[in-house]
PDB file of C-alpha atoms in Angstrom:
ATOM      1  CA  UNK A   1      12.227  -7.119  -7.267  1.00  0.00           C
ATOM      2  CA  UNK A   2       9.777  -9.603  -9.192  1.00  0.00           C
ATOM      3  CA  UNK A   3       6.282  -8.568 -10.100  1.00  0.00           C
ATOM      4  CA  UNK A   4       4.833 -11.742  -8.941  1.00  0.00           C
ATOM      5  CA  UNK A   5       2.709  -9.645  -6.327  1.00  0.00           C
ATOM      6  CA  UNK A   6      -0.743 -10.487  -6.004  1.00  0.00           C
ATOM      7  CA  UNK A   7      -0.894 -13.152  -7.884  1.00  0.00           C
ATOM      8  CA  UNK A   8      -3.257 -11.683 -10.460  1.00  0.00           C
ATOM      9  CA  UNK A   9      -1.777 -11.378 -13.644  1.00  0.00           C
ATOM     10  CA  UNK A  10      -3.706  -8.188 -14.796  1.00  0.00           C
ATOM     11  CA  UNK A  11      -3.789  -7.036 -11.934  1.00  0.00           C
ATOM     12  CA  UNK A  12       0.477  -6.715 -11.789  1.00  0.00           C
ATOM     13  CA  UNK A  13      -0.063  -5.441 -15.265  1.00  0.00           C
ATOM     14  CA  UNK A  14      -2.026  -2.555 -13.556  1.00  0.00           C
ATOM     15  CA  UNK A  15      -0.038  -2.469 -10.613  1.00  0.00           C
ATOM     16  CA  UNK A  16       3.445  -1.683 -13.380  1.00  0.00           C
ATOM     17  CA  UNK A  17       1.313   0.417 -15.435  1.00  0.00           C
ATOM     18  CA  UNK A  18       0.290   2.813 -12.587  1.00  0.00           C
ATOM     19  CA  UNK A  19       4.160   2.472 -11.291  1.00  0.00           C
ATOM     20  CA  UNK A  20       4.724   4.888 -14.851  1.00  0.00           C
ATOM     21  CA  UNK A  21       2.264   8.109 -13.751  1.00  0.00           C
ATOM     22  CA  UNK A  22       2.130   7.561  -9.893  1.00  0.00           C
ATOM     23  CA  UNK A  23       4.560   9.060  -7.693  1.00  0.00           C
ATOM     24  CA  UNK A  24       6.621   6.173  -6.916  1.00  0.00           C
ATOM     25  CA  UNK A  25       9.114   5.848  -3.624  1.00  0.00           C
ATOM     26  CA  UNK A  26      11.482   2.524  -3.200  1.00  0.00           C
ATOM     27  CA  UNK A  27      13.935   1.300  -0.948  1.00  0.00           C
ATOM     28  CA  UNK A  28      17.318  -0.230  -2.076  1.00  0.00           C
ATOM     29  CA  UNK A  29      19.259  -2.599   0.065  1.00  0.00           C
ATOM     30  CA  UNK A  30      23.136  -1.808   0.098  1.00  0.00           C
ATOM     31  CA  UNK A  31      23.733  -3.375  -3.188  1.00  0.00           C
ATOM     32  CA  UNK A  32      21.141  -1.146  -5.539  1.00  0.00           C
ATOM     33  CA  UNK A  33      18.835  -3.734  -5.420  1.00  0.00           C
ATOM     34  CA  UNK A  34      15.448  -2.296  -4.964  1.00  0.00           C
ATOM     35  CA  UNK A  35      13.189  -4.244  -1.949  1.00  0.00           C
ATOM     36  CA  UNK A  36      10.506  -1.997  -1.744  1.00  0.00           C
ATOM     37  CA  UNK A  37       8.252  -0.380  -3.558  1.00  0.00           C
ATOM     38  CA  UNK A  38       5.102   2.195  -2.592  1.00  0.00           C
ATOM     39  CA  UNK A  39       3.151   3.773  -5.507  1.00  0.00           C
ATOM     40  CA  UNK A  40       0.788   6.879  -3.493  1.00  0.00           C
ATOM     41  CA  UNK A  41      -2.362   8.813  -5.166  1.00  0.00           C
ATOM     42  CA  UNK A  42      -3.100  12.274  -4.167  1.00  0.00           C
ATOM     43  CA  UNK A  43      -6.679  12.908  -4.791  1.00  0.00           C
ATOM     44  CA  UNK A  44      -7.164  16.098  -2.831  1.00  0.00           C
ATOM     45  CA  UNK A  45      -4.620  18.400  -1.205  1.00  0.00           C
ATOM     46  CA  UNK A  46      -5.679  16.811   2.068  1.00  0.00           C
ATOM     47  CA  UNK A  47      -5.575  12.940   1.275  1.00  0.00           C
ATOM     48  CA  UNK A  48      -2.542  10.749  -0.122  1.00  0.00           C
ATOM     49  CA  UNK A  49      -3.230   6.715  -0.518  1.00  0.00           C
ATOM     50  CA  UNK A  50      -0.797   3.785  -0.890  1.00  0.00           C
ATOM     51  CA  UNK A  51      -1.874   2.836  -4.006  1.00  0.00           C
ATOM     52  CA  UNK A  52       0.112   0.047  -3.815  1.00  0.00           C
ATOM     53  CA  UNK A  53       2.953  -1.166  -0.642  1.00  0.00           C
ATOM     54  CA  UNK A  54       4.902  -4.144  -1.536  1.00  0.00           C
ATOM     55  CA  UNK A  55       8.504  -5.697   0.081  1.00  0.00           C
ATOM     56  CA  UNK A  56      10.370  -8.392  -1.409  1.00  0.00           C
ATOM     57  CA  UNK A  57       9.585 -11.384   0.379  1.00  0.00           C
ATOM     58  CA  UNK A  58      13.092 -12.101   2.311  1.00  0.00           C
ATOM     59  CA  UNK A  59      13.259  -8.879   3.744  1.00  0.00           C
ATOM     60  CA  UNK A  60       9.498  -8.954   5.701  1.00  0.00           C
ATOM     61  CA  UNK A  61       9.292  -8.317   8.843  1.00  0.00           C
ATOM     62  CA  UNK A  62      13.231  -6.467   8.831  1.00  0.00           C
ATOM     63  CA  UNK A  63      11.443  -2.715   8.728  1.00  0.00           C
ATOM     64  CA  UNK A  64      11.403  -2.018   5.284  1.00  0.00           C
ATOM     65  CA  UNK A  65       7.744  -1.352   5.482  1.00  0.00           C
ATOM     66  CA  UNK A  66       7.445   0.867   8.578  1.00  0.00           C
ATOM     67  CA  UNK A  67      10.444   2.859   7.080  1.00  0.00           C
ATOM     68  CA  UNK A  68       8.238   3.422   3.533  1.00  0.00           C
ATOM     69  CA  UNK A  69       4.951   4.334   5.706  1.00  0.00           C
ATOM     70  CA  UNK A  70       7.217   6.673   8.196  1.00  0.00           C
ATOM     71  CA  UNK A  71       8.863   8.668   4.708  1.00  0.00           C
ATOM     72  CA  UNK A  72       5.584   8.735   2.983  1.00  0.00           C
ATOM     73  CA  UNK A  73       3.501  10.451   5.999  1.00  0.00           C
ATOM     74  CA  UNK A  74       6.592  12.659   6.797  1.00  0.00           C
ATOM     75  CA  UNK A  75       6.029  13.712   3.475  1.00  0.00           C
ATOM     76  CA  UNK A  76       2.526  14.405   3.535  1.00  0.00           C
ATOM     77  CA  UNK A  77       2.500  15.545   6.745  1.00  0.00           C
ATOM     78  CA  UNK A  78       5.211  18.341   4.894  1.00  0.00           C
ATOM     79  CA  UNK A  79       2.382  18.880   1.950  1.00  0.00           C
ATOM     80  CA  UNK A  80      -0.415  19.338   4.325  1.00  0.00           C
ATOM     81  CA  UNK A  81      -1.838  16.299   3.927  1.00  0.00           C
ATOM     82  CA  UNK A  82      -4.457  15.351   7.144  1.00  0.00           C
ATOM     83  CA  UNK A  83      -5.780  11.862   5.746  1.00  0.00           C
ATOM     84  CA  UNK A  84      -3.196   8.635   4.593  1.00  0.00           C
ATOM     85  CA  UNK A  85      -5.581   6.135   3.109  1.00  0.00           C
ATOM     86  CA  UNK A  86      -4.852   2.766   1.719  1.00  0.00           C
ATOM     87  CA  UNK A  87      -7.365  -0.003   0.174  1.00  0.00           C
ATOM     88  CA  UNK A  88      -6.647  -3.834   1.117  1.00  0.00           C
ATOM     89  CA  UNK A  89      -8.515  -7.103   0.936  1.00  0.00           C
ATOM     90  CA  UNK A  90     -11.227  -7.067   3.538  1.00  0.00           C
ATOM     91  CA  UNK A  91     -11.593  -9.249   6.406  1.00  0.00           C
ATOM     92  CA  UNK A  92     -14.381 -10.994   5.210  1.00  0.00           C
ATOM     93  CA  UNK A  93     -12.053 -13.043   2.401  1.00  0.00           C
ATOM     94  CA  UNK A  94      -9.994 -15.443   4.627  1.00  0.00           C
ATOM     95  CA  UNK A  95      -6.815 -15.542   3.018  1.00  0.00           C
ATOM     96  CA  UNK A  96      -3.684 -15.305   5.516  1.00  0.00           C
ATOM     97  CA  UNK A  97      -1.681 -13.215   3.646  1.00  0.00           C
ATOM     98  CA  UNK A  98      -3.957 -10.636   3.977  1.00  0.00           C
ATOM     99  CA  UNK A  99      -4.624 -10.850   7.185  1.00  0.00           C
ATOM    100  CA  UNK A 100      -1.209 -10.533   8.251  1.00  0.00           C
ATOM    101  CA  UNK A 101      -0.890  -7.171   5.551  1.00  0.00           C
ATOM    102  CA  UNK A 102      -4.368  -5.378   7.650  1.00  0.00           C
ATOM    103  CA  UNK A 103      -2.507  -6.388  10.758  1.00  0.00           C
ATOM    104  CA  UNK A 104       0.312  -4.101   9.128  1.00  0.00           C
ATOM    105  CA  UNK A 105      -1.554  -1.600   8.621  1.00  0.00           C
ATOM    106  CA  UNK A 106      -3.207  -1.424  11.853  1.00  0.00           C
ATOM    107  CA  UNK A 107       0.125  -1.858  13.670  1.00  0.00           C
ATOM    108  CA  UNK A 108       1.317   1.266  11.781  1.00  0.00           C
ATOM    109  CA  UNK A 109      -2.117   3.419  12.941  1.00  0.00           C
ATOM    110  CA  UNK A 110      -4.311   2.904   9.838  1.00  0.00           C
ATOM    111  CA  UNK A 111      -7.884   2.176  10.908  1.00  0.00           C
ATOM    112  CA  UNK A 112     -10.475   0.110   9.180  1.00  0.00           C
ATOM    113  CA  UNK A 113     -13.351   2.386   7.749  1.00  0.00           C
ATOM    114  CA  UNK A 114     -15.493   0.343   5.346  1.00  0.00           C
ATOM    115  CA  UNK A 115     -15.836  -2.775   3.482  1.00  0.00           C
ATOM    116  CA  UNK A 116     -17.138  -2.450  -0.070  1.00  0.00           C
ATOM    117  CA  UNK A 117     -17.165  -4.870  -3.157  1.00  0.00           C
ATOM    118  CA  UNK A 118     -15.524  -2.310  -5.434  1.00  0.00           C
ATOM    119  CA  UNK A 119     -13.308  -5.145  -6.669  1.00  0.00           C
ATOM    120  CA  UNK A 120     -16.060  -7.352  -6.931  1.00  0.00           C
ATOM    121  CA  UNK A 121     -17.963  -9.920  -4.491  1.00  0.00           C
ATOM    122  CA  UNK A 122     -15.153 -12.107  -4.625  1.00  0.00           C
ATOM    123  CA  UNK A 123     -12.394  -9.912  -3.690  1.00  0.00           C
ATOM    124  CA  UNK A 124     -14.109  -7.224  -0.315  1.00  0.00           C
ATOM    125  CA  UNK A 125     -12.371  -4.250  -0.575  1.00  0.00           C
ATOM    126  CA  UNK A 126     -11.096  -2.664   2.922  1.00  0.00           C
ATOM    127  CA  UNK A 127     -10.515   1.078   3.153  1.00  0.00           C
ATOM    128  CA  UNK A 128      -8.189   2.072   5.778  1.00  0.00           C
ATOM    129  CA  UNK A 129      -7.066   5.532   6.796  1.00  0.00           C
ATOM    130  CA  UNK A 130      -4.628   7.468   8.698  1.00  0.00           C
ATOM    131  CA  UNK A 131      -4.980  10.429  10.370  1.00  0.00           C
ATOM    132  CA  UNK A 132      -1.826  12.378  10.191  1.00  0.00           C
TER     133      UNK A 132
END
């Protein structure tokens, strides 16, 4: 799977960097190839976040997604975990992409909680949570 993400240069470079220290889950299609990738934070016994959800672009919308979501709250749920959060681009930014990634989100029972400018004015930052 290509690191051509976000679109942000350094913010792929952070992305792969964290991919070395954060617990990292993946899904492989039948050949090895790996078409999914989740990255998840545990801050407190009680919280995990999806630091970072991505799915190679051809295989949207065929359940790769729900499946990662599904084995990373099973998980948690296993650890005692009562909150799933997960940061996104806000709803104030109007790009399409992201849109369609909250509507995700919300499909899989994350709600919206707040709307900062943690990653600046440019960029709203949504946090979404979960609970399990």
């Amino acid at each position: 799977m290509e690191a051509e993400w976000f679109g942000l240069p350094e913010a792929n470079a952070d992305y792969i960097e964290a991919a070395r220290t954060k617990e990292t889950w993946t899904v492989r299609d039948d050949g090895g190839n790996v078409i999914g990738l989740t990255l998840v934070d545990r801050h407190f016994p009680h919280v995990a976040e999806l630091h970072l959800m991505v799915v190679d672009r051809d295989h949207h919308g065929q359940g790769v997604g729900t499946a990662m979501v599904q084995a990373v709250e099973q998980d948690a749920r296993e650890r005692g975990v009562q909150l799933l959060e997960v940061k996104t681009l806000g709803g104030s930014h109007p790009d399409p992409g992201y849109a369609r990634t909250r509507h995700f989100y919300e499909q899989a029972g994350f709600l919206p909680l707040e709307e900062t400018d943690l990653w600046g004015e440019a960029n709203p930052c949504l946090f979404m949570v979960k609970p399990l």
